[in-house]
Amino acid sequence: GKQAVEFDVRMGGIGAYEVNVEAKGDNQLYVKDRRITDVQGMPDVELVVQEANRIVDVDGTTTFKIRLRNYGTKEATKLLVHAKLSSNLQVLETAGGPDTPASGSPTGDEITFPIINSLSPKKELTLSIKVKVTKSDPRLGTCQVSLTHDDLSQEEQLVDIASVKLMESRRAASTLNESGKN
């Protein structure tokens, strides 16, 4: 009967490889075969969200930076970046990515960047969202960002979050201190 023999072949990277196999056995058994195998790459995009300032006053502004880097061996295509801000933050402007402006919700706390057609291997891209602090309650302002692309479905989406501490503006605080002395 037939005997299956398993073996591993290491490929040097993406591309089509020709594998030639010869097998010799007892009783003049001999088989020769060749196969073409196509090694596909994988995009592997990392999503990192960082805040420009750790502490921000009410009515102050800060910027969240969104860094996308493709550590994979294949370009990532149709990258979709969506950000949701906590209710105490409001989007002022966005930058980076394609020229078309990002679209946001009327309440100013969600934003979707225009689709980024492709991000090549070893390349990175930075998007940014400038926000205004509207109130100091809750004490934490957060920016949660999600990413999907052609090889990363909604269920597998990457999510990262950055947060800033919110303070009553120092002017208001110093007025309170003055009146507290009397």
mmCIF file of N, CA, C and O in Angstrom, residues 49-139:
data_model
loop_
_atom_site.group_PDB
_atom_site.id
_atom_site.type_symbol
_atom_site.label_atom_id
_atom_site.label_comp_id
_atom_site.label_asym_id
_atom_site.label_seq_id
_atom_site.Cartn_x
_atom_site.Cartn_y
_atom_site.Cartn_z
ATOM 1 N N VAL A 49 -2.126 53.882 20.594
ATOM 2 C CA VAL A 49 -2.696 55.210 20.830
ATOM 3 C C VAL A 49 -1.962 55.831 22.012
ATOM 4 O O VAL A 49 -1.817 55.195 23.059
ATOM 5 N N GLN A 50 -1.495 57.072 21.837
ATOM 6 C CA GLN A 50 -0.794 57.756 22.931
ATOM 7 C C GLN A 50 -1.327 59.167 23.094
ATOM 8 O O GLN A 50 -1.752 59.788 22.111
ATOM 9 N N GLU A 51 -1.276 59.652 24.328
ATOM 10 C CA GLU A 51 -1.734 61.005 24.598
ATOM 11 C C GLU A 51 -0.542 61.939 24.637
ATOM 12 O O GLU A 51 0.544 61.546 25.066
ATOM 13 N N ALA A 52 -0.751 63.184 24.184
ATOM 14 C CA ALA A 52 0.341 64.158 24.190
ATOM 15 C C ALA A 52 0.591 64.692 25.600
ATOM 16 O O ALA A 52 1.720 64.969 25.975
ATOM 17 N N ASN A 53 -0.462 64.843 26.390
ATOM 18 C CA ASN A 53 -0.321 65.340 27.772
ATOM 19 C C ASN A 53 -1.018 64.378 28.711
ATOM 20 O O ASN A 53 -2.094 63.900 28.411
ATOM 21 N N ARG A 54 -0.407 64.127 29.857
ATOM 22 C CA ARG A 54 -1.032 63.225 30.839
ATOM 23 C C ARG A 54 -2.158 63.929 31.595
ATOM 24 O O ARG A 54 -3.122 63.311 32.005
ATOM 25 N N ILE A 55 -1.990 65.253 31.803
ATOM 26 C CA ILE A 55 -2.979 66.003 32.579
ATOM 27 C C ILE A 55 -3.416 67.213 31.777
ATOM 28 O O ILE A 55 -2.585 67.920 31.217
ATOM 29 N N VAL A 56 -4.727 67.415 31.686
ATOM 30 C CA VAL A 56 -5.259 68.517 30.877
ATOM 31 C C VAL A 56 -6.314 69.270 31.675
ATOM 32 O O VAL A 56 -7.119 68.666 32.381
ATOM 33 N N ASP A 57 -6.286 70.598 31.564
ATOM 34 C CA ASP A 57 -7.300 71.423 32.221
ATOM 35 C C ASP A 57 -8.608 71.398 31.444
ATOM 36 O O ASP A 57 -8.614 71.194 30.239
ATOM 37 N N VAL A 58 -9.701 71.665 32.160
ATOM 38 C CA VAL A 58 -10.984 71.865 31.488
ATOM 39 C C VAL A 58 -10.836 73.071 30.567
ATOM 40 O O VAL A 58 -10.161 74.049 30.918
ATOM 41 N N ASP A 59 -11.451 73.004 29.393
ATOM 42 C CA ASP A 59 -11.320 74.000 28.328
ATOM 43 C C ASP A 59 -9.963 73.949 27.643
ATOM 44 O O ASP A 59 -9.728 74.683 26.683
ATOM 45 N N GLY A 60 -9.063 73.090 28.143
ATOM 46 C CA GLY A 60 -7.768 72.924 27.483
ATOM 47 C C GLY A 60 -7.897 71.949 26.328
ATOM 48 O O GLY A 60 -8.934 71.321 26.129
ATOM 49 N N THR A 61 -6.814 71.831 25.561
ATOM 50 C CA THR A 61 -6.826 70.892 24.443
ATOM 51 C C THR A 61 -5.660 69.928 24.582
ATOM 52 O O THR A 61 -4.657 70.226 25.243
ATOM 53 N N THR A 62 -5.796 68.774 23.958
ATOM 54 C CA THR A 62 -4.700 67.821 23.869
ATOM 55 C C THR A 62 -4.874 67.037 22.584
ATOM 56 O O THR A 62 -5.917 67.115 21.940
ATOM 57 N N THR A 63 -3.837 66.281 22.240
ATOM 58 C CA THR A 63 -3.878 65.506 20.999
ATOM 59 C C THR A 63 -3.596 64.046 21.294
ATOM 60 O O THR A 63 -2.677 63.722 22.045
ATOM 61 N N PHE A 64 -4.417 63.185 20.700
ATOM 62 C CA PHE A 64 -4.159 61.746 20.766
ATOM 63 C C PHE A 64 -3.497 61.345 19.455
ATOM 64 O O PHE A 64 -3.990 61.666 18.384
ATOM 65 N N LYS A 65 -2.368 60.661 19.568
ATOM 66 C CA LYS A 65 -1.667 60.179 18.366
ATOM 67 C C LYS A 65 -1.970 58.695 18.177
ATOM 68 O O LYS A 65 -1.899 57.916 19.126
ATOM 69 N N ILE A 66 -2.304 58.343 16.956
ATOM 70 C CA ILE A 66 -2.645 56.961 16.618
ATOM 71 C C ILE A 66 -1.576 56.466 15.645
ATOM 72 O O ILE A 66 -1.456 56.990 14.544
ATOM 73 N N ARG A 67 -0.775 55.497 16.092
ATOM 74 C CA ARG A 67 0.291 55.003 15.223
ATOM 75 C C ARG A 67 -0.053 53.621 14.687
ATOM 76 O O ARG A 67 -0.407 52.716 15.451
ATOM 77 N N LEU A 68 0.034 53.487 13.374
ATOM 78 C CA LEU A 68 -0.191 52.194 12.722
ATOM 79 C C LEU A 68 1.147 51.764 12.122
ATOM 80 O O LEU A 68 1.775 52.529 11.396
ATOM 81 N N ARG A 69 1.587 50.565 12.449
ATOM 82 C CA ARG A 69 2.819 50.061 11.830
ATOM 83 C C ARG A 69 2.596 48.635 11.360
ATOM 84 O O ARG A 69 2.056 47.817 12.105
ATOM 85 N N ASN A 70 3.009 48.366 10.129
ATOM 86 C CA ASN A 70 2.833 47.029 9.569
ATOM 87 C C ASN A 70 4.123 46.221 9.762
ATOM 88 O O ASN A 70 5.118 46.457 9.101
ATOM 89 N N TYR A 71 4.083 45.277 10.709
ATOM 90 C CA TYR A 71 5.235 44.413 10.969
ATOM 91 C C TYR A 71 5.186 43.170 10.090
ATOM 92 O O TYR A 71 6.040 42.300 10.188
ATOM 93 N N GLY A 72 4.161 43.061 9.251
ATOM 94 C CA GLY A 72 3.962 41.847 8.462
ATOM 95 C C GLY A 72 4.822 41.783 7.223
ATOM 96 O O GLY A 72 5.701 42.607 6.989
ATOM 97 N N THR A 73 4.538 40.758 6.396
ATOM 98 C CA THR A 73 5.307 40.518 5.177
ATOM 99 C C THR A 73 4.481 40.882 3.946
ATOM 100 O O THR A 73 4.913 40.694 2.826
ATOM 101 N N LYS A 74 3.277 41.384 4.177
ATOM 102 C CA LYS A 74 2.395 41.713 3.063
ATOM 103 C C LYS A 74 1.714 43.038 3.403
ATOM 104 O O LYS A 74 1.509 43.341 4.575
ATOM 105 N N GLU A 75 1.384 43.815 2.373
ATOM 106 C CA GLU A 75 0.741 45.093 2.670
ATOM 107 C C GLU A 75 -0.652 44.871 3.256
ATOM 108 O O GLU A 75 -1.335 43.910 2.904
ATOM 109 N N ALA A 76 -1.029 45.722 4.179
ATOM 110 C CA ALA A 76 -2.394 45.717 4.708
ATOM 111 C C ALA A 76 -3.203 46.646 3.807
ATOM 112 O O ALA A 76 -2.704 47.696 3.380
ATOM 113 N N THR A 77 -4.424 46.252 3.490
ATOM 114 C CA THR A 77 -5.244 47.073 2.590
ATOM 115 C C THR A 77 -6.561 47.463 3.248
ATOM 116 O O THR A 77 -7.080 46.754 4.103
ATOM 117 N N LYS A 78 -7.083 48.588 2.817
ATOM 118 C CA LYS A 78 -8.363 49.134 3.294
ATOM 119 C C LYS A 78 -8.416 49.192 4.821
ATOM 120 O O LYS A 78 -9.262 48.566 5.448
ATOM 121 N N LEU A 79 -7.490 49.962 5.395
ATOM 122 C CA LEU A 79 -7.467 50.097 6.849
ATOM 123 C C LEU A 79 -8.504 51.120 7.266
ATOM 124 O O LEU A 79 -8.572 52.216 6.703
ATOM 125 N N LEU A 80 -9.322 50.740 8.235
ATOM 126 C CA LEU A 80 -10.377 51.618 8.722
ATOM 127 C C LEU A 80 -10.160 51.887 10.207
ATOM 128 O O LEU A 80 -10.148 50.965 11.019
ATOM 129 N N VAL A 81 -9.959 53.160 10.524
ATOM 130 C CA VAL A 81 -9.666 53.551 11.906
ATOM 131 C C VAL A 81 -10.859 54.339 12.448
ATOM 132 O O VAL A 81 -11.309 55.303 11.829
ATOM 133 N N HIS A 82 -11.347 53.893 13.596
ATOM 134 C CA HIS A 82 -12.496 54.547 14.230
ATOM 135 C C HIS A 82 -12.129 54.887 15.669
ATOM 136 O O HIS A 82 -11.515 54.082 16.365
ATOM 137 N N ALA A 83 -12.469 56.101 16.102
ATOM 138 C CA ALA A 83 -12.146 56.501 17.467
ATOM 139 C C ALA A 83 -13.407 56.929 18.194
ATOM 140 O O ALA A 83 -14.279 57.576 17.614
ATOM 141 N N LYS A 84 -13.489 56.533 19.460
ATOM 142 C CA LYS A 84 -14.605 56.949 20.305
ATOM 143 C C LYS A 84 -14.026 57.639 21.527
ATOM 144 O O LYS A 84 -13.150 57.098 22.193
ATOM 145 N N LEU A 85 -14.523 58.845 21.776
ATOM 146 C CA LEU A 85 -14.021 59.622 22.910
ATOM 147 C C LEU A 85 -15.017 59.581 24.052
ATOM 148 O O LEU A 85 -16.221 59.426 23.828
ATOM 149 N N SER A 86 -14.523 59.764 25.274
ATOM 150 C CA SER A 86 -15.436 59.850 26.412
ATOM 151 C C SER A 86 -16.240 61.147 26.286
ATOM 152 O O SER A 86 -15.850 62.077 25.572
ATOM 153 N N SER A 87 -17.352 61.218 27.000
ATOM 154 C CA SER A 87 -18.320 62.319 26.826
ATOM 155 C C SER A 87 -17.769 63.685 27.245
ATOM 156 O O SER A 87 -18.342 64.708 26.936
ATOM 157 N N ASN A 88 -16.623 63.693 27.949
ATOM 158 C CA ASN A 88 -16.046 64.974 28.390
ATOM 159 C C ASN A 88 -15.012 65.516 27.399
ATOM 160 O O ASN A 88 -14.349 66.500 27.680
ATOM 161 N N LEU A 89 -14.873 64.858 26.255
ATOM 162 C CA LEU A 89 -13.934 65.318 25.234
ATOM 163 C C LEU A 89 -14.683 65.580 23.935
ATOM 164 O O LEU A 89 -15.646 64.891 23.619
ATOM 165 N N GLN A 90 -14.210 66.548 23.187
ATOM 166 C CA GLN A 90 -14.848 66.890 21.923
ATOM 167 C C GLN A 90 -13.775 67.025 20.841
ATOM 168 O O GLN A 90 -12.735 67.647 21.066
ATOM 169 N N VAL A 91 -14.038 66.436 19.677
ATOM 170 C CA VAL A 91 -13.064 66.493 18.582
ATOM 171 C C VAL A 91 -12.993 67.909 18.015
ATOM 172 O O VAL A 91 -14.016 68.508 17.691
ATOM 173 N N LEU A 92 -11.782 68.443 17.907
ATOM 174 C CA LEU A 92 -11.584 69.741 17.257
ATOM 175 C C LEU A 92 -11.117 69.549 15.826
ATOM 176 O O LEU A 92 -11.625 70.147 14.896
ATOM 177 N N GLU A 93 -10.101 68.700 15.649
ATOM 178 C CA GLU A 93 -9.613 68.445 14.297
ATOM 179 C C GLU A 93 -8.853 67.136 14.251
ATOM 180 O O GLU A 93 -8.444 66.601 15.282
ATOM 181 N N THR A 94 -8.693 66.622 13.034
ATOM 182 C CA THR A 94 -7.930 65.393 12.851
ATOM 183 C C THR A 94 -6.855 65.656 11.805
ATOM 184 O O THR A 94 -6.979 66.581 11.003
ATOM 185 N N ALA A 95 -5.815 64.838 11.833
ATOM 186 C CA ALA A 95 -4.744 64.994 10.849
ATOM 187 C C ALA A 95 -4.150 63.626 10.539
ATOM 188 O O ALA A 95 -4.337 62.670 11.280
ATOM 189 N N GLY A 96 -3.413 63.577 9.437
ATOM 190 C CA GLY A 96 -2.774 62.332 9.014
ATOM 191 C C GLY A 96 -3.707 61.535 8.137
ATOM 192 O O GLY A 96 -4.894 61.827 8.037
ATOM 193 N N GLY A 97 -3.165 60.541 7.499
ATOM 194 C CA GLY A 97 -3.982 59.693 6.635
ATOM 195 C C GLY A 97 -4.323 60.382 5.329
ATOM 196 O O GLY A 97 -3.693 61.373 4.972
ATOM 197 N N PRO A 98 -5.322 59.872 4.622
ATOM 198 C CA PRO A 98 -5.703 60.431 3.322
ATOM 199 C C PRO A 98 -6.155 61.890 3.437
ATOM 200 O O PRO A 98 -6.463 62.355 4.525
ATOM 201 N N ASP A 99 -6.169 62.585 2.304
ATOM 202 C CA ASP A 99 -6.484 64.013 2.317
ATOM 203 C C ASP A 99 -7.926 64.322 2.705
ATOM 204 O O ASP A 99 -8.203 65.379 3.237
ATOM 205 N N THR A 100 -8.844 63.396 2.382
ATOM 206 C CA THR A 100 -10.241 63.682 2.718
ATOM 207 C C THR A 100 -10.396 63.749 4.225
ATOM 208 O O THR A 100 -9.763 62.989 4.950
ATOM 209 N N PRO A 101 -11.231 64.675 4.721
ATOM 210 C CA PRO A 101 -11.351 64.815 6.177
ATOM 211 C C PRO A 101 -12.052 63.611 6.812
ATOM 212 O O PRO A 101 -12.784 62.898 6.140
ATOM 213 N N ALA A 102 -11.781 63.421 8.081
ATOM 214 C CA ALA A 102 -12.446 62.352 8.829
ATOM 215 C C ALA A 102 -13.894 62.765 9.060
ATOM 216 O O ALA A 102 -14.212 63.948 9.131
ATOM 217 N N SER A 103 -14.778 61.780 9.160
ATOM 218 C CA SER A 103 -16.185 62.104 9.406
ATOM 219 C C SER A 103 -16.504 61.784 10.852
ATOM 220 O O SER A 103 -16.031 60.789 11.392
ATOM 221 N N GLY A 104 -17.278 62.637 11.477
ATOM 222 C CA GLY A 104 -17.538 62.459 12.904
ATOM 223 C C GLY A 104 -19.020 62.454 13.209
ATOM 224 O O GLY A 104 -19.850 62.715 12.341
ATOM 225 N N SER A 105 -19.342 62.159 14.451
ATOM 226 C CA SER A 105 -20.733 62.192 14.898
ATOM 227 C C SER A 105 -21.075 63.636 15.249
ATOM 228 O O SER A 105 -20.202 64.413 15.586
ATOM 229 N N PRO A 106 -22.357 63.986 15.162
ATOM 230 C CA PRO A 106 -22.767 65.359 15.494
ATOM 231 C C PRO A 106 -22.392 65.750 16.922
ATOM 232 O O PRO A 106 -22.123 66.912 17.193
ATOM 233 N N THR A 107 -22.331 64.773 17.828
ATOM 234 C CA THR A 107 -21.995 65.085 19.218
ATOM 235 C C THR A 107 -20.494 65.297 19.400
ATOM 236 O O THR A 107 -20.053 65.684 20.467
ATOM 237 N N GLY A 108 -19.718 65.010 18.347
ATOM 238 C CA GLY A 108 -18.287 65.283 18.411
ATOM 239 C C GLY A 108 -17.487 64.312 19.252
ATOM 240 O O GLY A 108 -16.364 64.606 19.631
ATOM 241 N N ASP A 109 -18.044 63.138 19.565
ATOM 242 C CA ASP A 109 -17.278 62.208 20.406
ATOM 243 C C ASP A 109 -16.903 60.919 19.673
ATOM 244 O O ASP A 109 -16.360 60.005 20.270
ATOM 245 N N GLU A 110 -17.207 60.840 18.377
ATOM 246 C CA GLU A 110 -16.780 59.681 17.589
ATOM 247 C C GLU A 110 -16.256 60.173 16.272
ATOM 248 O O GLU A 110 -16.738 61.166 15.730
ATOM 249 N N ILE A 111 -15.277 59.478 15.743
ATOM 250 C CA ILE A 111 -14.699 59.915 14.478
ATOM 251 C C ILE A 111 -14.234 58.695 13.688
ATOM 252 O O ILE A 111 -13.736 57.743 14.256
ATOM 253 N N THR A 112 -14.490 58.721 12.384
ATOM 254 C CA THR A 112 -14.020 57.658 11.502
ATOM 255 C C THR A 112 -13.103 58.290 10.466
ATOM 256 O O THR A 112 -13.512 59.221 9.774
ATOM 257 N N PHE A 113 -11.877 57.796 10.404
ATOM 258 C CA PHE A 113 -10.939 58.317 9.412
ATOM 259 C C PHE A 113 -11.277 57.745 8.036
ATOM 260 O O PHE A 113 -11.821 56.645 7.945
ATOM 261 N N PRO A 114 -10.950 58.502 6.978
ATOM 262 C CA PRO A 114 -11.173 57.944 5.642
ATOM 263 C C PRO A 114 -10.333 56.674 5.472
ATOM 264 O O PRO A 114 -9.296 56.540 6.117
ATOM 265 N N ILE A 115 -10.795 55.758 4.631
ATOM 266 C CA ILE A 115 -10.105 54.482 4.454
ATOM 267 C C ILE A 115 -8.683 54.714 3.940
ATOM 268 O O ILE A 115 -8.458 55.515 3.036
ATOM 269 N N ILE A 116 -7.733 54.044 4.573
ATOM 270 C CA ILE A 116 -6.342 54.091 4.130
ATOM 271 C C ILE A 116 -6.171 52.898 3.198
ATOM 272 O O ILE A 116 -6.307 51.743 3.619
ATOM 273 N N ASN A 117 -5.910 53.182 1.919
ATOM 274 C CA ASN A 117 -5.913 52.108 0.930
ATOM 275 C C ASN A 117 -4.886 51.020 1.201
ATOM 276 O O ASN A 117 -5.175 49.844 1.064
ATOM 277 N N SER A 118 -3.670 51.431 1.580
ATOM 278 C CA SER A 118 -2.695 50.386 1.880
ATOM 279 C C SER A 118 -1.582 50.899 2.788
ATOM 280 O O SER A 118 -1.275 52.089 2.805
ATOM 281 N N LEU A 119 -1.021 49.963 3.546
ATOM 282 C CA LEU A 119 0.130 50.242 4.403
ATOM 283 C C LEU A 119 1.127 49.116 4.137
ATOM 284 O O LEU A 119 0.877 47.962 4.479
ATOM 285 N N SER A 120 2.248 49.483 3.497
ATOM 286 C CA SER A 120 3.237 48.466 3.088
ATOM 287 C C SER A 120 3.961 47.893 4.298
ATOM 288 O O SER A 120 4.017 48.519 5.346
ATOM 289 N N PRO A 121 4.559 46.706 4.117
ATOM 290 C CA PRO A 121 5.351 46.118 5.202
ATOM 291 C C PRO A 121 6.445 47.084 5.662
ATOM 292 O O PRO A 121 7.018 47.797 4.842
ATOM 293 N N LYS A 122 6.706 47.103 6.946
ATOM 294 C CA LYS A 122 7.740 47.937 7.585
ATOM 295 C C LYS A 122 7.439 49.432 7.516
ATOM 296 O O LYS A 122 8.271 50.253 7.850
ATOM 297 N N LYS A 123 6.239 49.797 7.086
ATOM 298 C CA LYS A 123 5.898 51.219 7.015
ATOM 299 C C LYS A 123 5.009 51.571 8.198
ATOM 300 O O LYS A 123 4.286 50.728 8.719
ATOM 301 N N GLU A 124 5.078 52.848 8.612
ATOM 302 C CA GLU A 124 4.139 53.271 9.648
ATOM 303 C C GLU A 124 3.507 54.590 9.273
ATOM 304 O O GLU A 124 3.990 55.320 8.408
ATOM 305 N N LEU A 125 2.390 54.855 9.909
ATOM 306 C CA LEU A 125 1.577 56.014 9.591
ATOM 307 C C LEU A 125 1.045 56.542 10.913
ATOM 308 O O LEU A 125 0.668 55.766 11.787
ATOM 309 N N THR A 126 1.032 57.867 11.062
ATOM 310 C CA THR A 126 0.498 58.445 12.298
ATOM 311 C C THR A 126 -0.702 59.321 11.981
ATOM 312 O O THR A 126 -0.638 60.181 11.109
ATOM 313 N N LEU A 127 -1.785 59.062 12.685
ATOM 314 C CA LEU A 127 -2.987 59.899 12.597
ATOM 315 C C LEU A 127 -3.075 60.646 13.919
ATOM 316 O O LEU A 127 -2.519 60.213 14.918
ATOM 317 N N SER A 128 -3.802 61.754 13.934
ATOM 318 C CA SER A 128 -3.961 62.424 15.226
ATOM 319 C C SER A 128 -5.353 63.031 15.348
ATOM 320 O O SER A 128 -5.998 63.353 14.349
ATOM 321 N N ILE A 129 -5.789 63.125 16.585
ATOM 322 C CA ILE A 129 -7.087 63.733 16.904
ATOM 323 C C ILE A 129 -6.842 64.789 17.967
ATOM 324 O O ILE A 129 -6.377 64.476 19.066
ATOM 325 N N LYS A 130 -7.133 66.030 17.624
ATOM 326 C CA LYS A 130 -7.012 67.099 18.617
ATOM 327 C C LYS A 130 -8.380 67.247 19.287
ATOM 328 O O LYS A 130 -9.406 67.317 18.613
ATOM 329 N N VAL A 131 -8.381 67.259 20.613
ATOM 330 C CA VAL A 131 -9.646 67.325 21.355
ATOM 331 C C VAL A 131 -9.630 68.476 22.342
ATOM 332 O O VAL A 131 -8.578 68.945 22.773
ATOM 333 N N LYS A 132 -10.823 68.898 22.689
ATOM 334 C CA LYS A 132 -11.009 69.921 23.717
ATOM 335 C C LYS A 132 -11.688 69.246 24.909
ATOM 336 O O LYS A 132 -12.578 68.400 24.726
ATOM 337 N N VAL A 133 -11.259 69.624 26.108
ATOM 338 C CA VAL A 133 -11.893 69.088 27.315
ATOM 339 C C VAL A 133 -13.104 69.961 27.641
ATOM 340 O O VAL A 133 -12.967 71.168 27.806
ATOM 341 N N THR A 134 -14.282 69.349 27.715
ATOM 342 C CA THR A 134 -15.504 70.130 27.941
ATOM 343 C C THR A 134 -15.919 70.157 29.407
ATOM 344 O O THR A 134 -16.535 71.103 29.859
ATOM 345 N N LYS A 135 -15.567 69.094 30.166
ATOM 346 C CA LYS A 135 -15.899 69.099 31.596
ATOM 347 C C LYS A 135 -14.966 68.153 32.334
ATOM 348 O O LYS A 135 -14.384 67.266 31.719
ATOM 349 N N SER A 136 -14.838 68.338 33.642
ATOM 350 C CA SER A 136 -13.858 67.529 34.377
ATOM 351 C C SER A 136 -14.504 66.312 35.030
ATOM 352 O O SER A 136 -13.900 65.661 35.872
ATOM 353 N N ASP A 137 -15.735 66.051 34.650
ATOM 354 C CA ASP A 137 -16.407 64.894 35.222
ATOM 355 C C ASP A 137 -16.856 64.017 34.068
ATOM 356 O O ASP A 137 -17.572 64.511 33.196
ATOM 357 N N PRO A 138 -16.494 62.753 33.941
ATOM 358 C CA PRO A 138 -15.589 62.045 34.835
ATOM 359 C C PRO A 138 -14.160 62.594 34.755
ATOM 360 O O PRO A 138 -13.837 63.300 33.816
ATOM 361 N N ARG A 139 -13.370 62.207 35.758
ATOM 362 C CA ARG A 139 -12.002 62.727 35.908
ATOM 363 C C ARG A 139 -11.035 62.236 34.832
ATOM 364 O O ARG A 139 -9.902 62.675 34.765
#
